[in-house]
Coordinates of N, CA and C and ligand atoms in Angstrom, one line a residue:
X1 N 105.1 42.5 95.1 CA 106.4 43.1 95.5 C 107.0 43.8 94.3
X2 N 106.7 43.3 93.1 CA 107.3 44.0 91.9 C 106.3 45.0 91.3
X3 N 105.3 45.5 92.1 CA 104.3 46.4 91.5 C 105.0 47.6 91.0
X4 N 106.1 48.0 91.5 CA 106.7 49.2 91.1 C 107.1 49.1 89.6
X5 N 107.4 47.9 89.1 CA 107.8 47.7 87.7 C 106.8 48.2 86.7
X6 N 105.6 48.1 87.1 CA 104.5 48.5 86.1 C 104.7 50.0 85.9
X7 N 105.2 50.8 86.9 CA 105.4 52.2 86.6 C 106.4 52.4 85.6
X8 N 107.5 51.6 85.6 CA 108.6 51.8 84.7 C 108.1 51.4 83.3
X9 N 107.3 50.3 83.2 CA 106.7 49.9 81.9 C 105.8 51.0 81.4
X10 N 105.0 51.5 82.2 CA 104.1 52.6 81.8 C 104.8 53.8 81.3
X11 N 106.0 54.1 81.9 CA 106.8 55.2 81.5 C 107.2 55.0 80.0
X12 N 107.7 53.8 79.7 CA 108.1 53.5 78.3 C 107.0 53.7 77.4
X13 N 105.8 53.2 77.7 CA 104.6 53.4 76.8 C 104.3 54.9 76.6
X14 N 104.4 55.6 77.7 CA 104.1 57.0 77.7 C 105.0 57.8 76.8
X15 N 106.3 57.4 76.9 CA 107.3 58.1 76.0 C 106.9 57.8 74.5
X16 N 106.5 56.6 74.2 CA 106.2 56.2 72.8 C 105.0 57.0 72.4
X17 N 103.9 57.1 73.3 CA 102.7 57.9 73.0 C 103.1 59.3 72.6
X18 N 103.9 59.9 73.4 CA 104.3 61.4 73.2 C 105.0 61.5 71.9
X19 N 106.0 60.6 71.6 CA 106.8 60.7 70.4 C 105.9 60.4 69.2
X20 N 104.9 59.6 69.3 CA 104.0 59.3 68.2 C 103.3 60.5 67.8
X21 N 102.9 61.3 68.8 CA 102.1 62.6 68.5 C 103.1 63.7 68.0
X22 N 104.2 63.8 68.7 CA 105.1 64.9 68.4 C 106.6 64.4 68.5
X23 N 107.2 64.1 67.4 CA 108.6 63.5 67.5 C 109.6 64.4 68.3
X24 N 109.3 65.7 68.3 CA 110.2 66.6 69.0 C 109.8 66.9 70.5
X25 N 108.8 66.2 71.0 CA 108.2 66.5 72.3 C 109.2 66.7 73.4
X26 N 110.1 65.8 73.5 CA 111.1 65.9 74.6 C 112.2 66.9 74.3
X27 N 112.6 67.0 73.1 CA 113.7 68.0 72.8 C 113.1 69.4 73.1
X28 N 111.8 69.6 72.8 CA 111.3 71.0 73.0 C 111.1 71.2 74.5
X29 N 110.4 70.2 75.2 CA 110.1 70.4 76.6 C 111.4 70.5 77.5
X30 N 112.5 69.9 77.1 CA 113.7 69.9 77.8 C 114.3 71.3 77.8
X31 N 114.0 72.2 76.9 CA 114.6 73.4 76.8 C 114.3 74.4 77.9
X32 N 113.0 74.5 78.2 CA 112.7 75.6 79.2 C 111.3 75.3 79.7
X33 N 110.9 75.9 80.8 CA 109.5 75.9 81.2 C 109.0 77.3 81.4
X34 N 107.7 77.5 81.1 CA 107.1 78.8 81.2 C 105.7 78.6 81.7
X35 N 105.5 78.0 82.9 CA 104.2 77.7 83.4 C 103.4 79.0 83.8
X36 N 102.2 79.0 83.6 CA 101.4 80.2 84.0 C 100.8 80.1 85.4
X37 N 100.8 78.9 85.9 CA 100.2 78.6 87.2 C 101.1 78.0 88.2
X38 N 101.0 78.4 89.4 CA 101.6 77.6 90.6 C 100.4 76.9 91.2
X39 N 100.6 75.6 91.4 CA 99.5 74.8 92.0 C 100.0 74.4 93.4
X40 N 99.3 74.7 94.4 CA 99.6 74.2 95.8 C 98.5 73.3 96.2
X41 N 98.8 72.0 96.2 CA 97.7 71.1 96.4 C 98.1 70.1 97.6
X42 N 97.1 69.2 97.8 CA 97.3 68.2 98.9 C 98.2 67.0 98.3
X43 N 98.9 66.4 99.2 CA 99.7 65.2 98.7 C 98.8 64.0 98.4
X44 N 97.5 64.1 98.7 CA 96.6 63.0 98.5 C 96.7 62.4 97.1
X45 N 96.8 61.1 97.1 CA 97.0 60.4 95.8 C 95.9 60.5 94.8
X46 N 94.7 60.9 95.4 CA 93.5 61.0 94.5 C 93.3 62.3 93.9
X47 N 94.3 63.2 94.1 CA 94.1 64.6 93.5 C 95.3 64.9 92.6
X48 N 95.4 64.3 91.5 CA 96.5 64.6 90.6 C 96.2 65.9 89.8
X49 N 97.1 66.9 90.1 CA 96.9 68.3 89.6 C 96.6 68.3 88.1
X50 N 97.5 67.7 87.3 CA 97.4 67.8 85.8 C 96.1 67.1 85.3
X51 N 95.9 65.9 85.8 CA 94.7 65.2 85.3 C 93.4 65.9 85.5
X52 N 93.2 66.5 86.7 CA 91.9 67.0 87.0 C 91.7 68.4 86.4
X53 N 92.8 69.0 85.9 CA 92.7 70.3 85.3 C 93.0 70.2 83.8
X54 N 93.2 69.0 83.3 CA 93.4 68.9 81.8 C 94.7 69.6 81.4
X55 N 95.7 69.7 82.2 CA 96.9 70.4 81.8 C 98.0 69.4 81.4
X56 N 98.9 69.9 80.7 CA 100.0 69.1 80.2 C 101.3 69.5 81.0
X57 N 102.3 68.6 80.9 CA 103.6 68.9 81.5 C 104.1 70.3 80.9
X58 N 104.6 71.1 81.8 CA 105.0 72.5 81.4 C 104.0 73.5 81.8
X59 N 102.8 73.2 82.1 CA 101.7 74.2 82.4 C 101.6 74.5 83.9
X60 N 101.9 73.6 84.8 CA 101.7 73.8 86.2 C 103.1 73.7 86.9
X61 N 103.4 74.7 87.7 CA 104.5 74.5 88.7 C 103.8 74.0 89.9
X62 N 104.3 72.9 90.5 CA 103.5 72.2 91.6 C 104.3 72.1 92.9
X63 N 103.5 72.4 93.9 CA 104.0 72.1 95.3 C 102.8 71.4 96.0
X64 N 103.2 70.3 96.6 CA 102.1 69.6 97.4 C 102.6 69.2 98.8
X65 N 101.7 69.3 99.7 CA 101.9 68.9 101.1 C 100.6 68.4 101.7
X66 N 100.7 67.9 102.9 CA 99.5 67.4 103.6 C 98.6 68.6 103.8
X67 N 97.4 68.5 103.3 CA 96.3 69.5 103.5 C 96.6 70.9 102.8
X68 N 97.5 70.9 101.8 CA 97.7 72.1 101.0 C 97.9 73.4 101.9
X69 N 98.8 73.4 102.8 CA 99.0 74.5 103.7 C 100.1 75.5 103.2
X70 N 99.9 76.7 103.5 CA 100.9 77.7 103.2 C 101.4 78.2 104.6
X71 N 102.5 77.7 105.1 CA 103.0 77.9 106.4 C 104.2 78.9 106.3
X72 N 104.2 80.0 107.0 CA 105.2 81.0 106.8 C 106.6 80.6 107.2
X73 N 106.7 79.6 107.9 CA 108.1 79.2 108.3 C 108.5 78.0 107.4
X74 N 107.8 77.6 106.4 CA 108.1 76.4 105.6 C 109.0 76.9 104.4
X75 N 110.2 76.6 104.5 CA 111.2 77.1 103.5 C 111.0 76.3 102.2
X76 N 110.5 75.2 102.3 CA 110.2 74.4 101.1 C 109.1 75.2 100.3
X77 N 108.0 75.4 100.9 CA 106.9 76.2 100.2 C 107.4 77.5 99.8
X78 N 108.1 78.3 100.7 CA 108.5 79.6 100.4 C 109.5 79.7 99.2
X79 N 110.3 78.6 99.1 CA 111.3 78.6 98.0 C 110.5 78.4 96.7
X80 N 109.5 77.5 96.7 CA 108.7 77.2 95.5 C 108.0 78.5 95.1
X81 N 107.4 79.2 96.2 CA 106.6 80.4 95.9 C 107.5 81.5 95.3
X82 N 108.7 81.7 95.9 CA 109.6 82.7 95.4 C 110.0 82.4 94.0
X83 N 110.4 81.2 93.7 CA 110.8 80.8 92.4 C 109.7 81.0 91.3
X84 N 108.5 80.6 91.8 CA 107.4 80.7 90.8 C 107.0 82.1 90.5
X85 N 107.0 83.0 91.6 CA 106.6 84.4 91.4 C 107.7 85.2 90.7
X86 N 108.9 85.0 91.2 CA 110.0 85.9 90.8 C 110.8 85.5 89.6
X87 N 110.9 84.2 89.4 CA 111.7 83.7 88.2 C 110.7 83.2 87.1
X88 N 109.7 82.4 87.5 CA 108.8 81.9 86.4 C 107.7 83.0 86.1
X89 N 107.5 83.9 87.1 CA 106.5 85.0 86.9 C 105.1 84.5 86.6
X90 N 104.7 83.5 87.4 CA 103.3 83.0 87.2 C 102.3 84.0 87.3
X91 N 101.2 83.8 86.6 CA 100.0 84.8 86.6 C 99.0 84.4 87.7
X92 N 98.9 83.1 88.0 CA 98.0 82.7 89.0 C 98.6 81.7 90.0
X93 N 98.1 81.7 91.2 CA 98.5 80.7 92.2 C 97.2 80.1 92.7
X94 N 97.1 78.8 92.5 CA 95.9 78.0 92.9 C 96.2 77.2 94.1
X95 N 95.5 77.4 95.2 CA 95.6 76.5 96.3 C 94.3 75.6 96.2
X96 N 94.6 74.4 96.0 CA 93.4 73.4 95.7 C 93.4 72.4 96.9
X97 N 92.4 72.5 97.7 CA 92.1 71.5 98.7 C 91.1 70.5 98.1
X98 N 90.7 69.6 99.0 CA 89.7 68.6 98.5 C 88.9 68.1 99.7
X99 N 87.6 67.8 99.4 CA 86.8 67.2 100.4 C 87.3 65.8 100.8
X100 N 87.0 65.4 101.9 CA 87.5 64.1 102.5 C 89.0 64.1 102.6
X101 N 89.6 65.2 103.0 CA 91.0 65.4 103.1 C 91.4 64.8 104.5
X102 N 92.3 63.8 104.5 CA 92.7 63.1 105.7 C 93.4 64.0 106.7
X103 N 94.1 65.0 106.1 CA 94.8 66.0 107.0 C 93.8 66.8 107.8
X104 N 92.8 67.3 107.1 CA 91.7 68.1 107.8 C 90.9 67.2 108.7
X105 N 90.7 66.0 108.3 CA 89.9 65.1 109.2 C 90.7 64.8 110.5
X106 N 92.0 64.6 110.4 CA 92.7 64.3 111.6 C 92.9 65.5 112.4
X107 N 92.9 66.7 111.8 CA 93.1 67.9 112.6 C 91.9 68.1 113.5
X108 N 90.7 67.6 113.2 CA 89.6 67.9 114.0 C 89.3 66.7 115.0
X109 N 90.3 65.8 115.1 CA 90.2 64.8 116.2 C 91.2 65.2 117.3
X110 N 91.2 64.4 118.3 CA 92.1 64.7 119.4 C 93.3 63.7 119.4
X111 N 93.4 63.0 118.3 CA 94.5 62.0 118.2 C 95.9 62.6 118.3
X112 N 96.8 61.9 119.0 CA 98.2 62.3 119.1 C 98.9 61.6 117.9
X113 N 99.3 62.5 116.9 CA 99.9 61.9 115.7 C 101.4 62.2 115.6
X114 N 102.0 62.6 116.7 CA 103.4 62.8 116.8 C 103.8 64.1 116.0
X115 N 104.7 64.0 115.1 CA 105.2 65.2 114.4 C 104.0 65.8 113.6
X116 N 103.1 65.0 113.1 CA 102.0 65.5 112.4 C 101.2 66.5 113.2
X117 N 101.2 66.4 114.5 CA 100.4 67.3 115.4 C 100.8 68.8 115.0
X118 N 102.1 68.9 114.7 CA 102.7 70.3 114.5 C 102.2 70.9 113.2
X119 N 102.1 70.0 112.2 CA 101.6 70.4 110.9 C 100.1 70.7 110.9
X120 N 99.4 69.8 111.5 CA 97.9 69.9 111.5 C 97.4 71.0 112.5
X121 N 98.3 71.4 113.4 CA 98.0 72.5 114.3 C 97.4 73.7 113.6
X122 N 98.0 73.9 112.3 CA 97.5 75.1 111.6 C 96.0 75.0 111.2
X123 N 95.6 73.8 111.0 CA 94.2 73.6 110.7 C 93.3 73.7 111.9
X124 N 93.9 73.3 113.1 CA 93.2 73.5 114.3 C 92.9 75.0 114.6
X125 N 93.9 75.8 114.2 CA 93.8 77.3 114.4 C 92.7 77.8 113.6
X126 N 92.6 77.2 112.3 CA 91.5 77.7 111.4 C 90.1 77.3 112.0
X127 N 90.1 76.1 112.6 CA 88.8 75.7 113.2 C 88.5 76.7 114.4
X128 N 89.5 77.0 115.2 CA 89.2 77.9 116.4 C 88.8 79.3 115.9
X129 N 89.4 79.8 114.8 CA 89.0 81.1 114.3 C 87.6 81.2 113.7
X130 N 87.1 80.0 113.3 CA 85.8 79.9 112.7 C 84.9 79.0 113.5
X131 N 85.1 78.8 114.7 CA 84.4 77.9 115.6 C 82.9 78.3 115.6
X132 N 82.6 79.6 115.6 CA 81.3 80.1 115.8 C 80.4 79.6 114.6
X133 N 81.0 79.7 113.3 CA 80.3 79.3 112.2 C 80.2 77.8 112.1
X134 N 81.3 77.1 112.4 CA 81.4 75.7 112.2 C 80.5 74.9 113.2
X135 N 80.4 75.5 114.4 CA 79.5 74.8 115.4 C 78.1 75.0 115.3
X136 N 77.7 75.9 114.3 CA 76.2 75.9 114.0 C 75.8 74.9 113.0
X137 N 76.8 74.2 112.4 CA 76.5 73.1 111.4 C 76.4 71.8 112.1
X138 N 75.2 71.3 112.2 CA 75.1 70.0 113.0 C 75.6 68.7 112.3
X139 N 75.4 68.7 111.0 CA 75.8 67.5 110.2 C 77.4 67.4 110.2
X140 N 78.0 66.4 110.8 CA 79.4 66.3 110.8 C 80.2 66.4 109.4
X141 N 79.5 65.7 108.4 CA 80.2 65.8 107.1 C 80.2 67.2 106.5
X142 N 79.0 67.9 106.7 CA 78.9 69.2 106.2 C 79.9 70.2 106.9
X143 N 80.0 70.0 108.2 CA 81.0 70.8 109.0 C 82.4 70.5 108.5
X144 N 82.7 69.3 108.2 CA 84.1 68.9 107.7 C 84.3 69.5 106.4
X145 N 83.3 69.4 105.5 CA 83.4 70.0 104.1 C 83.7 71.5 104.3
X146 N 83.0 72.1 105.2 CA 83.1 73.6 105.4 C 84.5 73.9 105.9
X147 N 85.1 73.1 106.7 CA 86.4 73.4 107.2 C 87.5 73.3 106.0
X148 N 87.2 72.4 105.1 CA 88.1 72.2 104.0 C 88.0 73.5 103.2
X149 N 86.8 74.1 103.0 CA 86.7 75.3 102.3 C 87.4 76.5 103.0
X150 N 87.1 76.6 104.3 CA 87.8 77.7 105.1 C 89.3 77.5 105.0
X151 N 89.8 76.3 105.0 CA 91.2 76.1 104.9 C 91.8 76.7 103.6
X152 N 91.2 76.5 102.5 CA 91.8 77.1 101.3 C 91.7 78.6 101.3
X153 N 90.6 79.2 101.9 CA 90.5 80.6 102.0 C 91.6 81.2 102.8
X154 N 91.9 80.5 103.9 CA 92.9 80.9 104.8 C 94.3 80.8 104.2
X155 N 94.5 79.8 103.3 CA 95.8 79.6 102.7 C 96.1 80.7 101.6
X156 N 95.0 81.1 100.9 CA 95.3 82.2 100.0 C 95.6 83.5 100.7
X157 N 94.9 83.7 101.9 CA 95.3 84.9 102.8 C 96.7 84.8 103.1
X158 N 97.2 83.6 103.5 CA 98.6 83.4 103.9 C 99.5 83.8 102.8
X159 N 99.1 83.4 101.5 CA 100.0 83.8 100.4 C 100.0 85.4 100.3
X160 N 98.9 86.0 100.4 CA 98.8 87.5 100.3 C 99.6 88.1 101.4
X161 N 99.8 87.5 102.5 CA 100.6 88.0 103.6 C 102.1 87.9 103.4
X162 N 102.5 87.3 102.4 CA 104.0 87.2 102.2 C 104.5 88.4 101.4
X163 N 105.8 88.8 101.7 CA 106.4 89.9 101.0 C 106.5 89.5 99.5
X164 N 106.7 88.2 99.2 CA 106.9 87.8 97.9 C 105.7 88.2 97.0
X165 N 104.5 87.9 97.5 CA 103.3 88.2 96.7 C 103.0 89.7 96.7
X166 N 103.2 90.3 97.9 CA 103.0 91.8 98.0 C 103.9 92.6 97.0
X167 N 105.1 92.1 96.9 CA 106.0 92.8 96.0 C 105.6 92.7 94.5
X168 N 105.2 91.5 94.1 CA 104.7 91.3 92.8 C 103.4 92.0 92.5
X169 N 102.5 92.0 93.5 CA 101.3 92.8 93.3 C 101.6 94.2 93.0
X170 N 102.5 94.8 93.8 CA 102.9 96.2 93.7 C 103.5 96.5 92.3
X171 N 104.5 95.6 91.9 CA 105.2 96.0 90.7 C 104.6 95.5 89.4
X172 N 103.9 94.4 89.5 CA 103.3 93.8 88.2 C 101.9 93.4 88.2
X173 N 101.2 93.7 89.3 CA 99.7 93.4 89.3 C 99.4 92.0 89.1
X174 N 100.2 91.1 89.6 CA 100.0 89.7 89.6 C 100.7 89.2 90.8
X175 N 100.5 87.9 91.2 CA 99.5 86.9 90.6 C 98.2 87.0 91.3
X176 N 97.2 86.4 90.6 CA 95.9 86.3 91.1 C 95.9 85.0 92.0
X177 N 95.2 85.0 93.2 CA 95.3 84.0 94.1 C 93.9 83.3 94.1
X178 N 93.9 82.0 94.0 CA 92.6 81.3 93.9 C 92.6 80.2 95.0
X179 N 91.4 80.1 95.6 CA 91.2 79.0 96.5 C 90.1 78.1 96.0
X180 N 90.5 76.9 95.7 CA 89.6 75.9 95.1 C 89.5 74.6 96.0
X181 N 88.4 73.9 95.8 CA 88.2 72.6 96.4 C 87.8 71.6 95.4
X182 N 88.5 70.5 95.4 CA 88.2 69.4 94.5 C 87.3 68.4 95.2
X183 N 86.2 68.1 94.5 CA 85.2 67.1 95.1 C 85.5 65.7 94.6
X184 N 86.1 64.9 95.5 CA 86.4 63.5 95.1 C 85.2 62.7 94.6
X185 N 84.0 63.2 95.2 CA 82.8 62.4 94.9 C 82.2 62.6 93.6
X186 N 82.5 63.9 93.0 CA 82.0 64.2 91.7 C 83.0 64.4 90.6
X187 N 84.3 64.7 91.0 CA 85.3 65.1 90.1 C 85.4 66.6 89.8
X188 N 84.4 67.3 90.2 CA 84.4 68.7 89.9 C 85.2 69.6 90.9
X189 N 85.7 70.7 90.4 CA 86.4 71.7 91.3 C 85.4 72.8 91.5
X190 N 85.4 73.2 92.8 CA 84.5 74.3 93.2 C 85.4 75.6 93.5
X191 N 85.1 76.7 93.0 CA 85.8 77.9 93.3 C 85.3 78.5 94.6
X192 N 86.2 78.7 95.6 CA 85.8 79.1 96.9 C 86.1 80.5 97.2
X193 N 87.3 81.0 96.8 CA 87.7 82.3 97.1 C 88.7 82.8 96.1
X194 N 88.8 84.1 96.0 CA 89.8 84.7 95.0 C 90.3 86.0 95.6
X195 N 91.6 86.2 95.5 CA 92.2 87.5 95.9 C 93.0 88.0 94.7
X196 N 92.5 89.2 94.2 CA 93.1 89.8 93.0 C 94.3 90.7 93.5
X197 N 95.2 91.0 92.6 CA 96.4 91.8 93.0 C 95.9 93.1 93.7
X198 N 96.5 93.5 94.8 CA 96.1 94.7 95.5 C 94.9 94.5 96.4
X199 N 94.4 93.3 96.5 CA 93.3 93.0 97.5 C 93.7 93.5 98.9
X200 N 92.7 93.9 99.6 CA 92.9 94.4 100.9 C 93.2 93.2 101.9
X201 N 94.3 93.4 102.6 CA 94.6 92.4 103.7 C 94.7 93.1 105.0
X202 N 94.6 92.3 106.0 CA 94.7 92.9 107.4 C 96.0 93.7 107.5
X203 N 95.9 94.9 108.0 CA 97.0 95.9 107.9 C 98.3 95.4 108.6
X204 N 98.2 94.6 109.7 CA 99.3 94.2 110.4 C 100.2 93.3 109.5
X205 N 99.7 92.7 108.4 CA 100.5 91.8 107.6 C 101.1 92.6 106.4
X206 N 100.8 93.9 106.3 CA 101.3 94.7 105.1 C 102.7 95.1 105.3
X207 N 103.5 94.9 104.2 CA 104.9 95.3 104.3 C 105.1 96.6 103.5
X208 N 106.0 97.5 104.0 CA 106.4 98.7 103.2 C 107.3 98.3 102.2
X209 N 106.9 98.3 101.0 CA 107.8 97.8 99.9 C 108.1 98.9 98.9
Ligands
LIG1 CO1 94.2 66.0 101.6

């Protein structure tokens, strides 16, 4: 029942560690942030953004949701995106999925999960758009892994389809969009897809800016 207390104790130890290395650590980091990266990852507890990328506080601006989705009507994600691109002026946006993602796994079942149906519906759409490729894969694990990869590719497309990214591409030739997948089984990140500033997107999504 008191397991939460170990987090507070660990916090005290962490403060001491930081101060031992740099006595001004907190006074400096409290002043400002200038992260170079926006990280859009899964909420999964096994994919801690800073740990797996060896980054420190201040380096990643982070948004996480179930199955690392970029949904055009999600004001939470859009607010994070706008702030990261327009105020923090990040150079890179990384959408990092992971194999064995529960969100992706549930999306390819027929289970009724209530509200989650609406969120996971976006992954069902990706399945349908890629059904021809996915259904040639006979091994279920391999097919599931491939859908995780297709998901991050689709999410960076979704980023490129926003006016926020298109405006920054036009005026400042940034940010670069990266689709990555973290492998829980090995610890390694695999680069799946990248869209550089000005990359061609389907014309229907292009805004006159
Ligand atoms: Co996940």
